[in-house]
Amino acid sequence: VLFISIDDLNDWVGVLGGHPQAKTPNIDRLAQKGLVFNQAYCAAPICNASRVALLTGIPPHKSGVYQNKHSWRRVMPDVVTLPHLFKQNGYWVSGAGKIYHESFPECGGWDEYYGFNQVVGDKMQLGIFGREPIPPNIPINGIGALEKAFDWGELSVADEQMPDRKLTDWVRENLGKSYQQPFFFACGFSHPHLPWYVPQKYFEPFPLDEIQLPIIKQDDLNDIPSLGIKLAASERDHAAVIEHNQYRQAVQGYLASIYFVDTMIGRVLDALDASPYADNTIIVLWSDNGWHLGEKLHWRKGTLWEEATRIPLIFVVPKQTQAGSKCDRPVSLLDIYPTLIDLCGLSPTPPNLGGKSLLPLLENPNVAWDNPVLMTWQGHHSIRWQQLRYIRYTDETEELYDHKIDPLEWNNLAADSKYAQVKAQLAQWIPRENAPPAPIMDLLGC
Ligand SMILES: [Ca+2]
Ligand SMILES: [Ca+2]
């Protein structure tokens, strides 16, 4: 199994159509080899909570891992993670880059693991792939007073100096070895996480004067409950981007970072194609959360709308998925764990898995599928089912969108009596109980 994760990549991928200028020939080529899920969602719109849900199979409202500082190992000391289950089943389990949020590494699940950063004792130390290069004279955009990482611009360094590139060399080296046992290789890229600094050549296909900005409705927040407006509170980011005349530059920076990470993914796919494992390796590619670039006047992640929750998810399963197939059923990153159990015949199946095996959809993407997808953030929940999105905040205020007529989620239909029945149906799937939040910690070493 080759397990490829990407950090903060939304649907700005050629095959998902999120932005007309997105340049992702390698992710698109991977999709052409297998099956792409057009409606795949994270369990939580933030790194740690999303990754922990995927890797333990346990949804945030059951684990209490809602945030980046929630220590998952403190609340689930005995959970068998997905890598660990592969190890228990006799696989060689090897990982590098960012798979878990690095403050809370997995301690027993890997045969070997090399993070970009590693917790050693009570300190975070730089890993073997080195430091991300930064341009001189940052912040480049002039906004940086808000937060150092909220910046973008060109690097005048070679690819070879980028940690994501060194990660691909590590994967290529591993794919060149021979193994006595099946392998599970996890390879976690850090781009397009902020800051958007990548070598100059990745900016070239996106000249500033040709950048297409996202379509924004300036009064989009007017029909949203106050708790939803609070989630979009980083509208201060949007005001700053506009004030500093940086909108085009920001979009350019994100597109360039995506093009860079796509190129790195291509190096991994090329190495797999050239290896003895080309025809018997399952490939799973995913991103941990989406990203806003001004939609709903919001930047970053941390909302329950489509921008922050829709992510790329691709499966290539030799002799099983059909080349170039697409699936329109809503699915969750939580579904990866049970799917890999089925595909690889792993045992035992841990209790309390929140997802469903996607095996029926891998075999026939159009098979009847009635499973709602749940997303959770700060105690609020959202359901994606068929063409609908329902959001319910902790104070029971609501949003409802019908993607068939409103793909940008502009018109909140929660108060429309025509939708009362379907809204009640969606509301049934909102969890009635939420696990208490996990302990807040900065780091937890092994
Ligand atoms: Ca992330
Ligand atoms: Ca609106």
Short mmCIF file of C-alpha atoms and ligand atoms in Angstrom, two decimals:
data_model
loop_
_atom_site.label_atom_id
_atom_site.label_comp_id
_atom_site.label_asym_id
_atom_site.label_seq_id
_atom_site.Cartn_x
_atom_site.Cartn_y
_atom_site.Cartn_z
CA VAL A 1 0.00 0.00 0.00
CA LEU A 2 1.26 3.47 -0.88
CA PHE A 3 -0.50 6.00 1.33
CA ILE A 4 0.00 9.60 0.19
CA SER A 5 -1.23 12.51 2.27
CA ILE A 6 -1.27 16.19 1.43
CA ASP A 7 -1.64 19.07 3.89
CA ASP A 8 -4.39 21.67 3.39
CA LEU A 9 -5.19 20.89 -0.26
CA ASN A 10 -8.79 21.78 -1.08
CA ASP A 11 -10.57 20.87 -4.34
CA TRP A 12 -8.23 23.02 -6.48
CA VAL A 13 -7.25 19.91 -8.39
CA GLY A 14 -7.79 19.52 -12.14
CA VAL A 15 -9.96 16.44 -11.77
CA LEU A 16 -12.15 18.06 -9.06
CA GLY A 17 -12.59 21.35 -10.90
CA GLY A 18 -12.31 23.62 -7.84
CA HIS A 19 -10.28 26.26 -9.69
CA PRO A 20 -9.95 26.56 -13.47
CA GLN A 21 -6.22 27.35 -13.30
CA ALA A 22 -5.18 24.57 -10.90
CA LYS A 23 -2.28 22.68 -12.44
CA THR A 24 -2.15 19.11 -11.10
CA PRO A 25 -1.16 16.81 -13.97
CA ASN A 26 0.14 14.10 -11.64
CA ILE A 27 -2.85 13.91 -9.30
CA ASP A 28 -5.02 13.91 -12.44
CA ARG A 29 -2.92 11.09 -13.92
CA LEU A 30 -3.37 9.11 -10.70
CA ALA A 31 -7.13 9.68 -10.91
CA GLN A 32 -7.03 8.39 -14.49
CA LYS A 33 -5.48 5.18 -13.20
CA GLY A 34 -8.19 4.53 -10.65
CA LEU A 35 -11.22 6.06 -8.97
CA VAL A 36 -11.67 9.64 -7.74
CA PHE A 37 -14.31 10.52 -5.17
CA ASN A 38 -15.96 13.77 -6.24
CA GLN A 39 -17.55 14.28 -2.86
CA ALA A 40 -15.02 13.28 -0.22
CA TYR A 41 -14.94 15.12 3.10
CA CYS A 42 -12.72 15.33 6.17
CA ALA A 43 -14.15 14.38 9.58
CA ALA A 44 -12.86 17.67 11.00
CA PRO A 45 -11.50 20.76 9.21
CA ILE A 46 -8.13 20.89 11.02
CA CYS A 47 -4.93 18.81 10.81
CA ASN A 48 -4.78 16.90 14.09
CA ALA A 49 -8.48 16.10 14.47
CA SER A 50 -8.83 15.07 10.82
CA ARG A 51 -5.71 12.90 10.74
CA VAL A 52 -6.48 11.23 14.07
CA ALA A 53 -10.01 10.40 12.89
CA LEU A 54 -8.65 8.85 9.69
CA LEU A 55 -5.78 6.96 11.36
CA THR A 56 -7.80 5.61 14.31
CA GLY A 57 -11.09 5.29 12.44
CA ILE A 58 -12.82 6.99 15.38
CA PRO A 59 -14.83 10.16 14.72
CA PRO A 60 -14.10 13.31 16.76
CA HIS A 61 -17.38 13.24 18.69
CA LYS A 62 -16.48 9.76 20.01
CA SER A 63 -12.80 10.43 20.76
CA GLY A 64 -12.93 14.03 21.98
CA VAL A 65 -10.09 14.97 19.61
CA TYR A 66 -11.49 18.18 18.13
CA GLN A 67 -8.45 20.46 17.87
CA ASN A 68 -4.75 20.58 17.07
CA LYS A 69 -3.76 20.56 20.74
CA HIS A 70 -5.93 17.62 21.77
CA SER A 71 -3.67 14.72 22.67
CA TRP A 72 -5.21 11.67 21.02
CA ARG A 73 -2.99 9.15 22.82
CA ARG A 74 -4.13 10.39 26.23
CA VAL A 75 -7.75 9.57 25.44
CA MET A 76 -7.16 6.47 23.29
CA PRO A 77 -4.09 4.76 24.80
CA ASP A 78 -5.11 1.33 23.51
CA VAL A 79 -6.45 2.21 20.08
CA VAL A 80 -4.98 0.20 17.20
CA THR A 81 -4.17 2.74 14.51
CA LEU A 82 -4.25 1.95 10.83
CA PRO A 83 -0.43 1.69 10.48
CA HIS A 84 -0.33 -0.41 13.64
CA LEU A 85 -2.96 -2.79 12.28
CA PHE A 86 -0.87 -3.26 9.14
CA LYS A 87 2.13 -4.01 11.33
CA GLN A 88 0.15 -6.56 13.36
CA ASN A 89 -0.80 -8.21 10.06
CA GLY A 90 2.80 -8.76 9.05
CA TYR A 91 3.36 -5.73 6.81
CA TRP A 92 6.56 -3.69 6.75
CA VAL A 93 5.20 -0.34 7.96
CA SER A 94 7.27 2.64 7.06
CA GLY A 95 6.43 6.32 7.03
CA ALA A 96 7.90 9.74 6.42
CA GLY A 97 6.85 13.36 6.31
CA LYS A 98 3.66 14.54 7.98
CA ILE A 99 1.18 11.75 8.63
CA TYR A 100 0.06 12.59 12.16
CA HIS A 101 0.04 16.13 13.43
CA GLU A 102 3.64 16.06 14.56
CA SER A 103 3.08 17.12 18.19
CA PHE A 104 1.49 13.75 18.90
CA PRO A 105 3.40 11.02 17.06
CA GLU A 106 2.40 7.40 16.98
CA CYS A 107 4.66 5.36 19.23
CA GLY A 108 4.17 1.71 18.39
CA GLY A 109 2.70 1.63 14.92
CA TRP A 110 5.73 1.98 12.66
CA ASP A 111 8.71 -0.19 11.81
CA GLU A 112 10.38 3.10 10.87
CA TYR A 113 9.25 6.69 10.72
CA TYR A 114 10.92 9.98 9.76
CA GLY A 115 8.89 13.11 10.40
CA PHE A 116 9.68 16.61 9.16
CA ASN A 117 9.84 17.32 12.87
CA GLN A 118 10.05 14.77 15.65
CA VAL A 119 9.27 14.98 19.33
CA VAL A 120 12.37 14.00 21.27
CA GLY A 121 11.90 14.08 25.03
CA ASP A 122 9.91 17.25 25.62
CA LYS A 123 11.20 19.12 22.57
CA MET A 124 10.35 19.26 18.89
CA GLN A 125 13.42 18.64 16.76
CA LEU A 126 14.04 19.06 13.08
CA GLY A 127 13.91 15.76 11.19
CA ILE A 128 16.17 14.34 8.47
CA PHE A 129 14.56 16.30 5.62
CA GLY A 130 15.76 19.64 6.94
CA ARG A 131 14.17 23.02 7.29
CA GLU A 132 11.77 24.67 4.83
CA PRO A 133 13.69 27.40 2.98
CA ILE A 134 12.33 30.91 3.50
CA PRO A 135 12.89 33.94 1.27
CA PRO A 136 14.85 36.94 2.58
CA ASN A 137 12.88 39.91 3.88
CA ILE A 138 9.70 38.23 5.01
CA PRO A 139 6.81 38.86 5.20
CA ILE A 140 6.67 39.42 1.47
CA ASN A 141 3.00 40.39 1.41
CA GLY A 142 3.22 43.04 4.11
CA ILE A 143 0.42 41.38 6.11
CA GLY A 144 2.73 39.29 8.26
CA ALA A 145 2.03 41.29 11.41
CA LEU A 146 -1.10 39.12 11.76
CA GLU A 147 0.79 35.88 11.66
CA LYS A 148 4.22 35.06 10.29
CA ALA A 149 3.11 32.04 8.25
CA PHE A 150 0.31 33.92 6.44
CA ASP A 151 2.64 34.83 3.60
CA TRP A 152 3.47 33.80 0.04
CA GLY A 153 6.17 34.34 -2.55
CA GLU A 154 8.91 32.89 -4.69
CA LEU A 155 11.99 31.07 -3.46
CA SER A 156 15.22 31.21 -5.39
CA VAL A 157 16.31 27.73 -4.38
CA ALA A 158 16.48 24.43 -6.27
CA ASP A 159 13.85 21.74 -5.71
CA GLU A 160 16.53 19.65 -4.02
CA GLN A 161 16.50 22.01 -1.04
CA MET A 162 12.81 21.50 -0.35
CA PRO A 163 11.90 18.99 2.41
CA ASP A 164 9.00 17.66 0.31
CA ARG A 165 11.49 16.90 -2.47
CA LYS A 166 13.83 15.11 -0.03
CA LEU A 167 10.82 13.12 1.11
CA THR A 168 10.27 11.90 -2.46
CA ASP A 169 13.91 10.77 -2.61
CA TRP A 170 13.34 8.76 0.56
CA VAL A 171 10.24 7.11 -0.94
CA ARG A 172 12.06 6.42 -4.22
CA GLU A 173 14.90 4.79 -2.35
CA ASN A 174 12.47 2.59 -0.43
CA LEU A 175 10.62 1.58 -3.57
CA GLY A 176 13.95 0.45 -5.00
CA LYS A 177 14.49 -2.14 -2.26
CA SER A 178 13.22 -5.70 -2.12
CA TYR A 179 10.97 -6.88 0.67
CA GLN A 180 10.18 -10.25 2.18
CA GLN A 181 6.78 -9.04 3.35
CA PRO A 182 4.06 -6.76 1.96
CA PHE A 183 4.57 -3.07 2.74
CA PHE A 184 2.55 -0.09 3.89
CA PHE A 185 4.42 3.11 2.94
CA ALA A 186 3.03 6.39 4.22
CA CYS A 187 4.31 9.54 2.60
CA GLY A 188 3.01 12.84 3.95
CA PHE A 189 3.66 16.07 2.04
CA SER A 190 3.71 19.43 3.83
CA HIS A 191 2.65 21.69 0.94
CA PRO A 192 0.36 23.52 0.21
CA HIS A 193 0.28 24.31 3.94
CA LEU A 194 1.17 27.94 4.69
CA PRO A 195 3.48 29.76 4.12
CA TRP A 196 3.24 29.48 0.33
CA TYR A 197 6.96 29.66 -0.44
CA VAL A 198 8.00 27.44 -3.36
CA PRO A 199 10.68 27.76 -6.06
CA GLN A 200 10.10 30.45 -8.65
CA LYS A 201 9.43 28.05 -11.54
CA TYR A 202 6.18 26.91 -9.88
CA PHE A 203 4.87 30.49 -10.03
CA GLU A 204 5.61 30.85 -13.74
CA PRO A 205 2.44 29.18 -15.12
CA PHE A 206 0.31 31.65 -13.10
CA PRO A 207 1.05 35.22 -14.24
CA LEU A 208 -0.48 37.71 -11.82
CA ASP A 209 -2.51 39.53 -14.44
CA GLU A 210 -4.18 36.27 -15.49
CA ILE A 211 -5.11 35.02 -12.02
CA GLN A 212 -8.80 34.22 -11.65
CA LEU A 213 -10.14 35.07 -8.21
CA PRO A 214 -12.74 32.92 -6.43
CA ILE A 215 -16.30 34.11 -6.90
CA ILE A 216 -17.41 35.76 -3.68
CA LYS A 217 -20.79 37.05 -2.54
CA GLN A 218 -20.00 40.09 -0.41
CA ASP A 219 -23.14 39.68 1.74
CA ASP A 220 -22.82 35.90 1.98
CA LEU A 221 -22.71 35.94 5.79
CA ASN A 222 -26.04 37.82 6.10
CA ASP A 223 -28.11 34.62 6.26
CA ILE A 224 -25.75 32.74 8.56
CA PRO A 225 -26.29 32.24 12.32
CA SER A 226 -23.98 34.14 14.65
CA LEU A 227 -21.94 31.05 15.57
CA GLY A 228 -21.24 30.47 11.87
CA ILE A 229 -20.17 34.09 11.47
CA LYS A 230 -17.85 33.54 14.42
CA LEU A 231 -16.20 30.62 12.60
CA ALA A 232 -15.59 32.96 9.68
CA ALA A 233 -14.13 35.47 12.12
CA SER A 234 -10.79 35.43 10.36
CA GLU A 235 -12.56 37.74 7.91
CA ARG A 236 -9.91 40.06 9.36
CA ASP A 237 -7.61 38.03 7.09
CA HIS A 238 -9.78 38.90 4.13
CA ALA A 239 -9.83 42.57 5.02
CA ALA A 240 -6.03 42.49 5.33
CA VAL A 241 -5.58 40.70 2.00
CA ILE A 242 -7.75 43.31 0.26
CA GLU A 243 -6.18 46.22 2.10
CA HIS A 244 -2.68 45.12 1.12
CA ASN A 245 -3.81 44.47 -2.45
CA GLN A 246 -2.68 40.85 -2.14
CA TYR A 247 -5.66 38.81 -3.39
CA ARG A 248 -4.13 37.84 -6.73
CA GLN A 249 -0.75 37.16 -5.12
CA ALA A 250 -2.36 34.90 -2.52
CA VAL A 251 -4.27 32.87 -5.10
CA GLN A 252 -1.10 32.68 -7.16
CA GLY A 253 0.85 31.46 -4.11
CA TYR A 254 -1.65 28.72 -3.36
CA LEU A 255 -1.78 27.60 -7.02
CA ALA A 256 2.04 27.56 -7.15
CA SER A 257 2.26 25.52 -3.93
CA ILE A 258 -0.27 23.03 -5.30
CA TYR A 259 1.66 22.76 -8.58
CA PHE A 260 4.85 22.16 -6.57
CA VAL A 261 3.38 19.39 -4.42
CA ASP A 262 1.78 17.82 -7.49
CA THR A 263 5.20 17.70 -9.15
CA MET A 264 6.59 15.96 -6.07
CA ILE A 265 3.72 13.45 -6.13
CA GLY A 266 4.66 12.78 -9.76
CA ARG A 267 8.18 11.76 -8.65
CA VAL A 268 6.68 9.22 -6.26
CA LEU A 269 4.27 7.84 -8.87
CA ASP A 270 7.09 7.58 -11.44
CA ALA A 271 9.19 5.62 -8.95
CA LEU A 272 6.33 3.26 -8.20
CA ASP A 273 5.72 2.73 -11.94
CA ALA A 274 9.39 1.85 -12.43
CA SER A 275 9.47 -0.50 -9.43
CA PRO A 276 8.65 -4.21 -9.20
CA TYR A 277 5.57 -3.16 -7.20
CA ALA A 278 3.83 -1.21 -9.97
CA ASP A 279 1.11 -3.79 -10.55
CA ASN A 280 0.35 -4.97 -7.04
CA THR A 281 0.31 -1.79 -4.96
CA ILE A 282 -2.84 -0.10 -3.74
CA ILE A 283 -2.51 3.69 -3.84
CA VAL A 284 -4.58 5.96 -1.60
CA LEU A 285 -4.18 9.72 -1.92
CA TRP A 286 -5.92 12.18 0.40
CA SER A 287 -5.72 15.65 1.90
CA ASP A 288 -6.54 16.30 5.56
CA ASN A 289 -8.78 19.35 5.11
CA GLY A 290 -9.88 21.95 2.61
CA TRP A 291 -9.12 25.68 2.51
CA HIS A 292 -10.93 28.98 2.03
CA LEU A 293 -9.43 31.75 -0.10
CA GLY A 294 -11.92 34.49 0.63
CA GLU A 295 -15.15 32.53 0.13
CA LYS A 296 -17.59 33.60 2.86
CA LEU A 297 -14.97 36.31 3.52
CA HIS A 298 -12.92 33.63 5.23
CA TRP A 299 -9.36 32.40 4.81
CA ARG A 300 -7.84 29.15 6.01
CA LYS A 301 -9.76 26.10 7.31
CA GLY A 302 -11.89 25.66 10.44
CA THR A 303 -15.43 26.02 9.05
CA LEU A 304 -18.11 23.48 8.16
CA TRP A 305 -18.68 24.76 4.63
CA GLU A 306 -17.69 23.04 1.41
CA GLU A 307 -14.40 24.93 0.98
CA ALA A 308 -12.92 23.76 4.29
CA THR A 309 -14.25 20.21 4.18
CA ARG A 310 -14.14 18.94 0.57
CA ILE A 311 -10.86 17.20 -0.18
CA PRO A 312 -9.31 15.03 -2.89
CA LEU A 313 -9.56 11.27 -2.30
CA ILE A 314 -8.30 8.81 -4.91
CA PHE A 315 -8.03 5.02 -4.78
CA VAL A 316 -6.09 2.91 -7.24
CA VAL A 317 -6.63 -0.79 -6.56
CA PRO A 318 -5.00 -3.15 -9.05
CA LYS A 319 -7.52 -5.45 -10.77
CA GLN A 320 -10.36 -3.71 -8.96
CA THR A 321 -10.87 -0.02 -9.63
CA GLN A 322 -11.64 0.91 -13.22
CA ALA A 323 -9.23 3.33 -14.83
CA GLY A 324 -10.67 6.83 -15.00
CA SER A 325 -13.73 6.10 -12.86
CA LYS A 326 -15.49 8.71 -10.74
CA CYS A 327 -17.83 8.38 -7.80
CA ASP A 328 -20.37 11.06 -6.87
CA ARG A 329 -21.48 9.53 -3.56
CA PRO A 330 -20.50 11.53 -0.44
CA VAL A 331 -17.75 9.72 1.49
CA SER A 332 -15.51 10.48 4.45
CA LEU A 333 -11.82 10.15 5.25
CA LEU A 334 -13.13 7.95 8.09
CA ASP A 335 -14.01 5.41 5.41
CA ILE A 336 -10.35 4.78 4.49
CA TYR A 337 -9.64 2.61 7.56
CA PRO A 338 -12.45 0.04 7.00
CA THR A 339 -11.80 0.11 3.25
CA LEU A 340 -8.15 -0.88 3.68
CA ILE A 341 -9.20 -3.60 6.13
CA ASP A 342 -11.38 -5.05 3.37
CA LEU A 343 -8.89 -4.58 0.53
CA CYS A 344 -5.95 -6.09 2.44
CA GLY A 345 -7.83 -8.67 4.51
CA LEU A 346 -6.59 -7.18 7.79
CA SER A 347 -7.79 -8.48 11.12
CA PRO A 348 -9.15 -8.03 13.64
CA THR A 349 -11.51 -5.17 12.78
CA PRO A 350 -11.27 -2.73 15.71
CA PRO A 351 -14.49 -1.84 17.50
CA ASN A 352 -16.07 1.62 17.10
CA LEU A 353 -14.91 2.40 13.56
CA GLY A 354 -16.95 5.39 12.42
CA GLY A 355 -16.60 4.90 8.65
CA LYS A 356 -17.96 2.48 6.09
CA SER A 357 -15.92 0.30 3.77
CA LEU A 358 -15.94 1.84 0.30
CA LEU A 359 -15.39 -1.54 -1.33
CA PRO A 360 -18.87 -1.59 -2.95
CA LEU A 361 -18.15 1.84 -4.51
CA LEU A 362 -14.68 0.80 -5.67
CA GLU A 363 -16.35 -2.07 -7.50
CA ASN A 364 -19.27 -0.02 -8.80
CA PRO A 365 -19.17 3.76 -8.23
CA ASN A 366 -22.89 4.02 -9.00
CA VAL A 367 -24.12 1.44 -6.52
CA ALA A 368 -26.90 2.64 -4.18
CA TRP A 369 -25.27 4.41 -1.22
CA ASP A 370 -27.26 6.10 1.48
CA ASN A 371 -24.63 6.87 4.11
CA PRO A 372 -24.49 10.44 5.39
CA VAL A 373 -21.07 12.01 5.98
CA LEU A 374 -20.53 13.78 9.31
CA MET A 375 -18.12 16.67 9.86
CA THR A 376 -17.40 18.15 13.30
CA TRP A 377 -15.82 21.41 14.41
CA GLN A 378 -15.81 23.05 17.85
CA GLY A 379 -18.86 21.05 18.91
CA HIS A 380 -20.80 22.04 15.78
CA HIS A 381 -21.72 19.41 13.21
CA SER A 382 -22.46 19.22 9.51
CA ILE A 383 -23.99 16.46 7.43
CA ARG A 384 -23.40 15.96 3.73
CA TRP A 385 -26.00 13.67 2.16
CA GLN A 386 -26.93 13.42 -1.53
CA GLN A 387 -26.82 16.99 -2.85
CA LEU A 388 -27.49 18.57 0.56
CA ARG A 389 -25.41 20.12 3.29
CA TYR A 390 -26.91 20.64 6.73
CA ILE A 391 -25.05 22.47 9.51
CA ARG A 392 -26.17 22.59 13.12
CA TYR A 393 -24.38 24.77 15.63
CA THR A 394 -24.24 24.10 19.37
CA ASP A 395 -27.05 26.60 19.99
CA GLU A 396 -29.24 24.63 17.51
CA THR A 397 -29.18 27.32 14.84
CA GLU A 398 -28.93 25.84 11.35
CA GLU A 399 -27.89 26.14 7.76
CA LEU A 400 -29.09 24.10 4.81
CA TYR A 401 -27.78 24.19 1.25
CA ASP A 402 -28.94 22.45 -1.89
CA HIS A 403 -25.93 21.94 -4.16
CA LYS A 404 -28.13 21.11 -7.11
CA ILE A 405 -29.22 24.74 -7.33
CA ASP A 406 -26.56 26.42 -5.16
CA PRO A 407 -23.10 24.83 -5.55
CA LEU A 408 -21.37 27.74 -3.76
CA GLU A 409 -23.57 27.48 -0.64
CA TRP A 410 -24.81 31.05 -0.87
CA ASN A 411 -28.47 30.63 0.10
CA ASN A 412 -29.25 29.24 3.52
CA LEU A 413 -32.53 27.32 3.15
CA ALA A 414 -32.86 26.27 6.79
CA ALA A 415 -35.94 28.45 7.28
CA ASP A 416 -37.61 27.39 4.01
CA SER A 417 -40.69 25.26 4.82
CA LYS A 418 -40.30 23.34 1.53
CA TYR A 419 -37.22 21.72 3.04
CA ALA A 420 -38.63 21.06 6.52
CA GLN A 421 -39.03 17.34 6.01
CA VAL A 422 -35.61 16.67 4.54
CA LYS A 423 -34.05 18.93 7.16
CA ALA A 424 -35.62 16.82 9.91
CA GLN A 425 -34.21 13.73 8.25
CA LEU A 426 -30.72 15.25 8.13
CA ALA A 427 -30.99 16.39 11.75
CA GLN A 428 -31.44 12.77 12.88
CA TRP A 429 -27.82 12.10 12.01
CA ILE A 430 -26.40 14.85 14.22
CA PRO A 431 -24.75 13.16 17.22
CA ARG A 432 -26.70 13.57 20.44
CA GLU A 433 -23.65 13.13 22.62
CA ASN A 434 -20.20 14.59 22.21
CA ALA A 435 -17.20 13.11 24.01
CA PRO A 436 -15.51 15.53 26.42
CA PRO A 437 -12.51 17.25 24.83
CA ALA A 438 -9.16 15.45 25.11
CA PRO A 439 -6.46 17.05 27.29
CA ILE A 440 -4.82 20.08 25.74
CA MET A 441 -1.07 19.63 25.34
CA ASP A 442 1.70 21.17 23.25
CA LEU A 443 3.65 17.94 22.73
CA LEU A 444 3.59 14.33 23.77
CA GLY A 445 6.73 12.30 23.08
CA CYS A 446 7.02 8.55 22.96
CA CA B 1 -4.05 20.36 7.34
CA CA B 2 -25.22 33.26 2.33
#
